[in-house]
């Protein structure tokens, strides 16, 4: 990032090499921006053009001067809602209608493509810190969401309960919140004592394998095996791919009975050799990462193909159906 700014929040977008960034002090990123971005703003790094632009202009949305966005992520894919936390208590809209604490997560919905084209969502906060039992003295300094959980980092040692992990979460640990219980998401073992997780981003969304780009191809292999090959996911968050197999008889009955038969695409060559089950079979390729799997593809009538019915028959239990960028 040019200009050596102090980055205070980030988020990995689904588009390759594309990020959202927020700065702790005003910066024009070494002249990459026409005017300095403020700590209440969000900057877009576009991986296609390797350029920087304003993504979210906090002043236009009523965020007061001096307020710092110190945690952010996008919910629902690259065109989804912006979720942000602030370093101090904030009243929004400007004039003091709703009060948000420094550990709340606030949702903004896009209304267009400009940095001022956002509105405060009707349902807020996205994460209600007081309802979750986060002490009022705690500032949320990093956040994301994956697999149905919030991923959170705090600025001070924090007693979070009920908890399936430690009683007190120290600086340098990342907690998760599933709506009922806190747990230890990542201990960050080996980090210097007292260090703060100043920003965090989970992997981008897994996306889906688009047959319009490269169809799933089947070829014969020795000993009654099949060779499957496919195109890469539309999103940069696909760390691996699962191969699902089902029966044509189920399709004829208007059902799907696919289960995972291989959850590791060796060396990510987008090609795997499998031993097919007996009878007539069908195959689905599903991208996934450590926390979510993506789309099983679109049916001929334009509907999402369902997940494997049994959670134990999936490569990853949770699913994220964020649209392709």
Short mmCIF file of C-alpha atoms in Angstrom, two decimals:
data_model
loop_
_atom_site.label_atom_id
_atom_site.label_comp_id
_atom_site.label_asym_id
_atom_site.label_seq_id
_atom_site.Cartn_x
_atom_site.Cartn_y
_atom_site.Cartn_z
CA UNK A 1 0.00 0.00 0.00
CA UNK A 2 1.65 3.29 -1.04
CA UNK A 3 2.32 6.08 1.43
CA UNK A 4 2.94 3.69 4.34
CA UNK A 5 -0.41 4.46 6.05
CA UNK A 6 -1.42 3.04 9.42
CA UNK A 7 -4.14 0.60 8.31
CA UNK A 8 -6.72 0.10 11.03
CA UNK A 9 -9.23 -2.27 9.38
CA UNK A 10 -9.37 -4.48 6.31
CA UNK A 11 -11.54 -6.95 4.44
CA UNK A 12 -10.65 -9.40 1.65
CA UNK A 13 -13.16 -9.12 -1.21
CA UNK A 14 -14.17 -12.02 -3.45
CA UNK A 15 -12.47 -10.48 -6.48
CA UNK A 16 -8.82 -11.58 -6.70
CA UNK A 17 -6.33 -9.17 -5.07
CA UNK A 18 -9.15 -6.78 -4.07
CA UNK A 19 -9.42 -5.37 -0.54
CA UNK A 20 -11.28 -2.83 1.57
CA UNK A 21 -9.06 -0.73 3.85
CA UNK A 22 -9.49 1.91 6.53
CA UNK A 23 -6.76 4.18 7.89
CA UNK A 24 -6.13 5.33 11.46
CA UNK A 25 -4.97 8.82 10.43
CA UNK A 26 -5.86 10.74 7.25
CA UNK A 27 -3.88 9.59 4.21
CA UNK A 28 -3.99 9.99 0.43
CA UNK A 29 -1.92 6.80 0.10
CA UNK A 30 1.08 8.58 -1.34
CA UNK A 31 -1.02 10.49 -3.89
CA UNK A 32 -3.05 7.46 -4.97
CA UNK A 33 -6.24 9.24 -3.83
CA UNK A 34 -7.35 12.68 -5.00
CA UNK A 35 -7.87 13.75 -1.39
CA UNK A 36 -6.91 12.19 1.94
CA UNK A 37 -9.18 9.44 3.22
CA UNK A 38 -10.30 9.99 6.81
CA UNK A 39 -10.47 7.33 9.55
CA UNK A 40 -14.28 7.30 9.11
CA UNK A 41 -13.90 6.30 5.43
CA UNK A 42 -13.30 2.99 3.63
CA UNK A 43 -10.93 2.67 0.66
CA UNK A 44 -11.21 0.14 -2.19
CA UNK A 45 -8.14 -1.55 -3.65
CA UNK A 46 -9.27 -2.89 -7.05
CA UNK A 47 -7.22 -5.94 -7.96
CA UNK A 48 -8.05 -5.69 -11.67
CA UNK A 49 -6.64 -2.18 -12.10
CA UNK A 50 -4.35 -2.10 -9.04
CA UNK A 51 -5.91 1.28 -8.21
CA UNK A 52 -7.35 2.89 -5.07
CA UNK A 53 -10.65 4.75 -4.73
CA UNK A 54 -13.14 5.81 -2.09
CA UNK A 55 -15.63 3.04 -1.28
CA UNK A 56 -17.47 4.49 1.72
CA UNK A 57 -17.46 8.20 2.66
CA UNK A 58 -18.30 8.31 6.35
CA UNK A 59 -18.87 12.07 6.52
CA UNK A 60 -21.61 11.87 3.90
CA UNK A 61 -23.33 9.21 6.02
CA UNK A 62 -23.36 11.34 9.18
CA UNK A 63 -20.41 9.73 10.95
CA UNK A 64 -18.90 12.57 13.01
CA UNK A 65 -15.33 13.84 12.53
CA UNK A 66 -12.81 12.10 14.78
CA UNK A 67 -14.61 8.75 14.60
CA UNK A 68 -12.46 5.85 13.43
CA UNK A 69 -13.76 2.74 11.63
CA UNK A 70 -11.57 0.16 13.36
CA UNK A 71 -13.34 -2.99 12.17
CA UNK A 72 -15.14 -3.74 8.90
CA UNK A 73 -16.32 -6.44 6.54
CA UNK A 74 -18.87 -6.95 3.76
CA UNK A 75 -21.83 -9.30 4.26
CA UNK A 76 -23.29 -11.04 1.21
CA UNK A 77 -20.46 -10.85 -1.31
CA UNK A 78 -18.72 -7.89 -2.89
CA UNK A 79 -21.98 -6.02 -3.51
CA UNK A 80 -23.39 -6.69 -0.06
CA UNK A 81 -23.85 -4.64 3.10
CA UNK A 82 -20.94 -2.92 4.83
CA UNK A 83 -20.56 -3.83 8.51
CA UNK A 84 -18.45 -1.43 10.60
CA UNK A 85 -17.40 -0.86 14.18
CA UNK A 86 -16.24 2.45 15.65
CA UNK A 87 -13.54 3.33 18.15
CA UNK A 88 -15.82 5.55 20.27
CA UNK A 89 -19.56 5.78 20.99
CA UNK A 90 -21.41 7.16 17.97
CA UNK A 91 -24.93 8.51 17.47
CA UNK A 92 -26.39 7.90 13.99
CA UNK A 93 -27.84 9.43 11.92
CA UNK A 94 -26.17 12.74 12.69
CA UNK A 95 -28.24 14.45 15.36
CA UNK A 96 -28.35 11.59 17.81
CA UNK A 97 -31.19 9.26 16.83
CA UNK A 98 -29.51 5.93 17.68
CA UNK A 99 -26.55 5.28 19.97
CA UNK A 100 -23.93 2.65 19.07
CA UNK A 101 -21.15 1.60 21.42
CA UNK A 102 -17.52 0.85 20.46
CA UNK A 103 -18.18 -2.92 20.45
CA UNK A 104 -21.32 -2.84 18.30
CA UNK A 105 -21.27 -3.71 14.60
CA UNK A 106 -23.33 -1.32 12.47
CA UNK A 107 -24.85 -2.29 9.11
CA UNK A 108 -25.02 0.02 6.08
CA UNK A 109 -26.87 -0.95 2.88
CA UNK A 110 -25.70 0.13 -0.62
CA UNK A 111 -28.02 2.26 -2.75
CA UNK A 112 -25.64 2.79 -5.69
CA UNK A 113 -21.99 2.69 -6.69
CA UNK A 114 -20.75 5.97 -5.18
CA UNK A 115 -18.96 6.29 -1.85
CA UNK A 116 -21.94 8.29 -0.48
CA UNK A 117 -24.52 5.80 -1.80
CA UNK A 118 -25.23 4.04 1.49
CA UNK A 119 -28.01 4.11 4.08
CA UNK A 120 -28.12 2.95 7.65
CA UNK A 121 -29.98 -0.38 7.68
CA UNK A 122 -33.35 -0.58 9.39
CA UNK A 123 -32.18 -3.52 11.49
CA UNK A 124 -29.23 -2.50 13.65
CA UNK A 125 -26.88 -3.20 15.27
CA UNK A 126 -25.74 -6.25 13.31
CA UNK A 127 -23.89 -7.35 16.44
CA UNK A 128 -25.37 -6.01 19.67
CA UNK A 129 -22.48 -6.03 22.13
CA UNK A 130 -24.57 -5.27 25.21
CA UNK A 131 -27.02 -8.08 24.42
CA UNK A 132 -24.08 -10.47 24.02
CA UNK A 133 -22.69 -9.39 27.37
CA UNK A 134 -19.58 -7.56 26.13
CA UNK A 135 -18.48 -5.09 28.85
CA UNK A 136 -19.06 -1.42 28.04
CA UNK A 137 -15.35 -0.69 28.58
CA UNK A 138 -14.35 -2.93 25.65
CA UNK A 139 -13.62 -1.64 22.14
CA UNK A 140 -14.05 -4.06 19.25
CA UNK A 141 -10.96 -3.50 17.06
CA UNK A 142 -11.35 -6.22 14.40
CA UNK A 143 -14.33 -8.16 13.05
CA UNK A 144 -15.54 -10.53 10.36
CA UNK A 145 -18.18 -13.25 10.02
CA UNK A 146 -17.85 -16.80 8.71
CA UNK A 147 -19.76 -20.05 9.05
CA UNK A 148 -22.64 -18.42 10.91
CA UNK A 149 -20.35 -16.89 13.54
CA UNK A 150 -19.00 -13.44 14.28
CA UNK A 151 -15.19 -13.27 14.51
CA UNK A 152 -14.09 -10.61 17.00
CA UNK A 153 -10.94 -9.12 18.53
CA UNK A 154 -10.88 -6.77 21.54
CA UNK A 155 -8.52 -3.98 22.63
CA UNK A 156 -8.29 -5.06 26.28
CA UNK A 157 -8.57 -8.35 28.20
CA UNK A 158 -12.30 -9.11 28.22
CA UNK A 159 -14.49 -11.41 30.28
CA UNK A 160 -16.95 -12.90 27.78
CA UNK A 161 -19.68 -15.25 28.95
CA UNK A 162 -21.14 -17.73 28.38
CA UNK A 163 -18.01 -19.13 26.82
CA UNK A 164 -16.95 -22.55 25.57
CA UNK A 165 -13.36 -21.30 25.63
CA UNK A 166 -11.48 -19.22 28.20
CA UNK A 167 -13.19 -17.04 30.79
CA UNK A 168 -11.04 -14.03 29.90
CA UNK A 169 -10.00 -13.33 26.31
CA UNK A 170 -6.69 -11.52 26.26
CA UNK A 171 -5.36 -9.18 23.60
CA UNK A 172 -4.00 -11.25 20.72
CA UNK A 173 -6.79 -13.83 20.95
CA UNK A 174 -9.70 -13.84 18.51
CA UNK A 175 -13.13 -14.83 19.81
CA UNK A 176 -16.17 -16.16 17.98
CA UNK A 177 -19.85 -15.60 18.82
CA UNK A 178 -22.54 -17.93 17.44
CA UNK A 179 -25.48 -16.00 18.85
CA UNK A 180 -25.44 -17.83 22.17
CA UNK A 181 -21.87 -18.66 23.20
CA UNK A 182 -18.38 -17.22 22.84
CA UNK A 183 -15.48 -19.49 21.93
CA UNK A 184 -11.81 -19.22 21.05
CA UNK A 185 -11.54 -18.77 17.28
CA UNK A 186 -7.77 -18.35 17.16
CA UNK A 187 -5.19 -18.14 19.96
CA UNK A 188 -2.41 -16.67 17.75
CA UNK A 189 0.18 -18.62 19.73
CA UNK A 190 3.62 -17.09 19.66
CA UNK A 191 2.52 -13.50 19.22
CA UNK A 192 4.32 -11.03 21.55
CA UNK A 193 2.48 -10.74 24.89
CA UNK A 194 0.06 -7.82 24.96
CA UNK A 195 -0.02 -7.33 21.18
CA UNK A 196 -3.36 -6.32 19.68
CA UNK A 197 -5.07 -7.81 16.63
CA UNK A 198 -5.60 -4.49 14.90
CA UNK A 199 -7.39 -5.87 11.81
CA UNK A 200 -8.58 -9.27 10.65
CA UNK A 201 -10.16 -10.73 7.54
CA UNK A 202 -11.31 -14.28 6.96
CA UNK A 203 -10.91 -15.87 3.55
CA UNK A 204 -13.15 -14.53 0.82
CA UNK A 205 -16.35 -16.40 -0.05
CA UNK A 206 -15.97 -19.79 -1.79
CA UNK A 207 -18.19 -18.83 -4.75
CA UNK A 208 -19.18 -21.48 -7.32
CA UNK A 209 -17.80 -23.31 -10.30
CA UNK A 210 -19.39 -21.67 -13.33
CA UNK A 211 -20.13 -24.12 -16.17
CA UNK A 212 -20.37 -21.14 -18.51
CA UNK A 213 -16.63 -20.58 -18.01
CA UNK A 214 -15.53 -24.21 -18.09
CA UNK A 215 -17.91 -27.19 -17.87
CA UNK A 216 -17.29 -30.23 -15.71
CA UNK A 217 -15.58 -32.77 -17.94
CA UNK A 218 -15.42 -36.53 -17.43
CA UNK A 219 -12.87 -38.86 -18.99
CA UNK A 220 -12.06 -42.53 -18.67
CA UNK A 221 -9.17 -43.77 -16.55
CA UNK A 222 -7.73 -47.28 -15.98
CA UNK A 223 -9.39 -49.83 -13.68
CA UNK A 224 -12.91 -48.45 -14.10
CA UNK A 225 -12.07 -45.00 -12.76
CA UNK A 226 -13.11 -41.56 -14.02
CA UNK A 227 -11.11 -38.36 -14.42
CA UNK A 228 -13.03 -35.18 -13.51
CA UNK A 229 -11.80 -31.71 -14.46
CA UNK A 230 -13.43 -28.32 -13.95
CA UNK A 231 -12.80 -24.56 -13.99
CA UNK A 232 -11.80 -22.53 -10.97
CA UNK A 233 -14.37 -20.85 -8.72
CA UNK A 234 -15.64 -17.39 -9.57
CA UNK A 235 -14.44 -16.10 -6.16
CA UNK A 236 -10.98 -15.93 -4.61
CA UNK A 237 -12.05 -17.62 -1.37
CA UNK A 238 -12.08 -21.16 -2.80
CA UNK A 239 -9.20 -22.82 -0.96
CA UNK A 240 -10.22 -26.29 -2.12
CA UNK A 241 -12.94 -28.24 -3.93
CA UNK A 242 -15.26 -31.08 -2.96
CA UNK A 243 -16.55 -33.75 -5.33
CA UNK A 244 -20.12 -34.85 -4.63
CA UNK A 245 -21.70 -37.97 -6.13
CA UNK A 246 -25.39 -38.85 -6.40
CA UNK A 247 -27.64 -41.28 -8.25
CA UNK A 248 -29.46 -40.57 -11.51
CA UNK A 249 -32.39 -42.55 -10.08
CA UNK A 250 -32.84 -39.83 -7.43
CA UNK A 251 -32.84 -37.15 -10.14
CA UNK A 252 -35.58 -39.05 -12.00
CA UNK A 253 -37.59 -39.02 -8.76
CA UNK A 254 -37.16 -35.24 -8.47
CA UNK A 255 -34.65 -35.51 -5.63
CA UNK A 256 -30.96 -35.01 -4.94
CA UNK A 257 -28.98 -37.55 -2.92
CA UNK A 258 -25.40 -36.37 -3.49
CA UNK A 259 -22.76 -36.90 -0.80
CA UNK A 260 -19.11 -35.88 -0.65
CA UNK A 261 -16.69 -38.53 -1.94
CA UNK A 262 -13.55 -36.36 -2.07
CA UNK A 263 -12.95 -33.07 -0.22
CA UNK A 264 -9.37 -32.41 -1.25
CA UNK A 265 -8.35 -31.41 -4.76
CA UNK A 266 -4.70 -32.44 -4.59
CA UNK A 267 -2.36 -29.52 -5.34
CA UNK A 268 -5.35 -27.59 -6.75
CA UNK A 269 -4.91 -28.92 -10.27
CA UNK A 270 -8.72 -28.79 -10.78
CA UNK A 271 -8.52 -32.44 -11.83
CA UNK A 272 -9.20 -35.58 -9.79
CA UNK A 273 -9.39 -39.30 -10.51
CA UNK A 274 -12.25 -41.05 -8.70
CA UNK A 275 -13.80 -44.51 -8.50
CA UNK A 276 -17.50 -44.13 -9.34
CA UNK A 277 -20.26 -45.81 -7.42
CA UNK A 278 -22.38 -48.51 -8.99
CA UNK A 279 -25.19 -47.68 -11.39
CA UNK A 280 -25.80 -44.37 -13.13
CA UNK A 281 -24.28 -41.45 -11.20
CA UNK A 282 -24.03 -37.67 -11.37
CA UNK A 283 -21.31 -35.36 -10.00
CA UNK A 284 -21.22 -31.86 -8.54
CA UNK A 285 -18.08 -29.80 -7.82
CA UNK A 286 -18.37 -27.47 -4.81
CA UNK A 287 -15.68 -24.92 -3.80
CA UNK A 288 -14.98 -24.53 -0.09
CA UNK A 289 -12.59 -23.12 2.49
CA UNK A 290 -12.12 -23.89 6.17
CA UNK A 291 -15.41 -22.29 7.31
CA UNK A 292 -17.90 -22.45 4.40
CA UNK A 293 -18.67 -24.27 1.23
CA UNK A 294 -20.08 -22.40 -1.72
CA UNK A 295 -22.73 -23.06 -4.32
CA UNK A 296 -23.58 -26.52 -5.64
CA UNK A 297 -24.48 -24.84 -8.92
CA UNK A 298 -27.67 -23.72 -10.60
CA UNK A 299 -30.27 -26.17 -11.91
CA UNK A 300 -31.76 -26.02 -15.41
CA UNK A 301 -34.72 -24.04 -13.98
CA UNK A 302 -32.42 -21.43 -12.38
CA UNK A 303 -32.58 -22.64 -8.77
CA UNK A 304 -29.73 -23.29 -6.38
CA UNK A 305 -28.94 -27.00 -6.18
CA UNK A 306 -29.32 -27.98 -2.49
CA UNK A 307 -26.58 -28.92 -0.07
CA UNK A 308 -26.08 -32.56 0.83
CA UNK A 309 -28.98 -33.33 3.17
CA UNK A 310 -26.83 -34.95 5.86
CA UNK A 311 -24.35 -32.53 7.39
CA UNK A 312 -21.93 -35.44 7.90
CA UNK A 313 -21.96 -35.98 4.12
CA UNK A 314 -20.60 -32.46 3.39
CA UNK A 315 -17.02 -31.27 3.10
CA UNK A 316 -17.88 -28.24 5.27
CA UNK A 317 -21.15 -27.97 7.17
CA UNK A 318 -21.90 -24.25 6.70
CA UNK A 319 -22.72 -22.76 3.31
CA UNK A 320 -22.20 -19.27 1.90
CA UNK A 321 -24.16 -18.41 -1.25
CA UNK A 322 -22.71 -14.94 -1.87
CA UNK A 323 -23.06 -14.00 -5.53
CA UNK A 324 -20.07 -14.22 -7.84
CA UNK A 325 -18.17 -10.93 -8.21
#
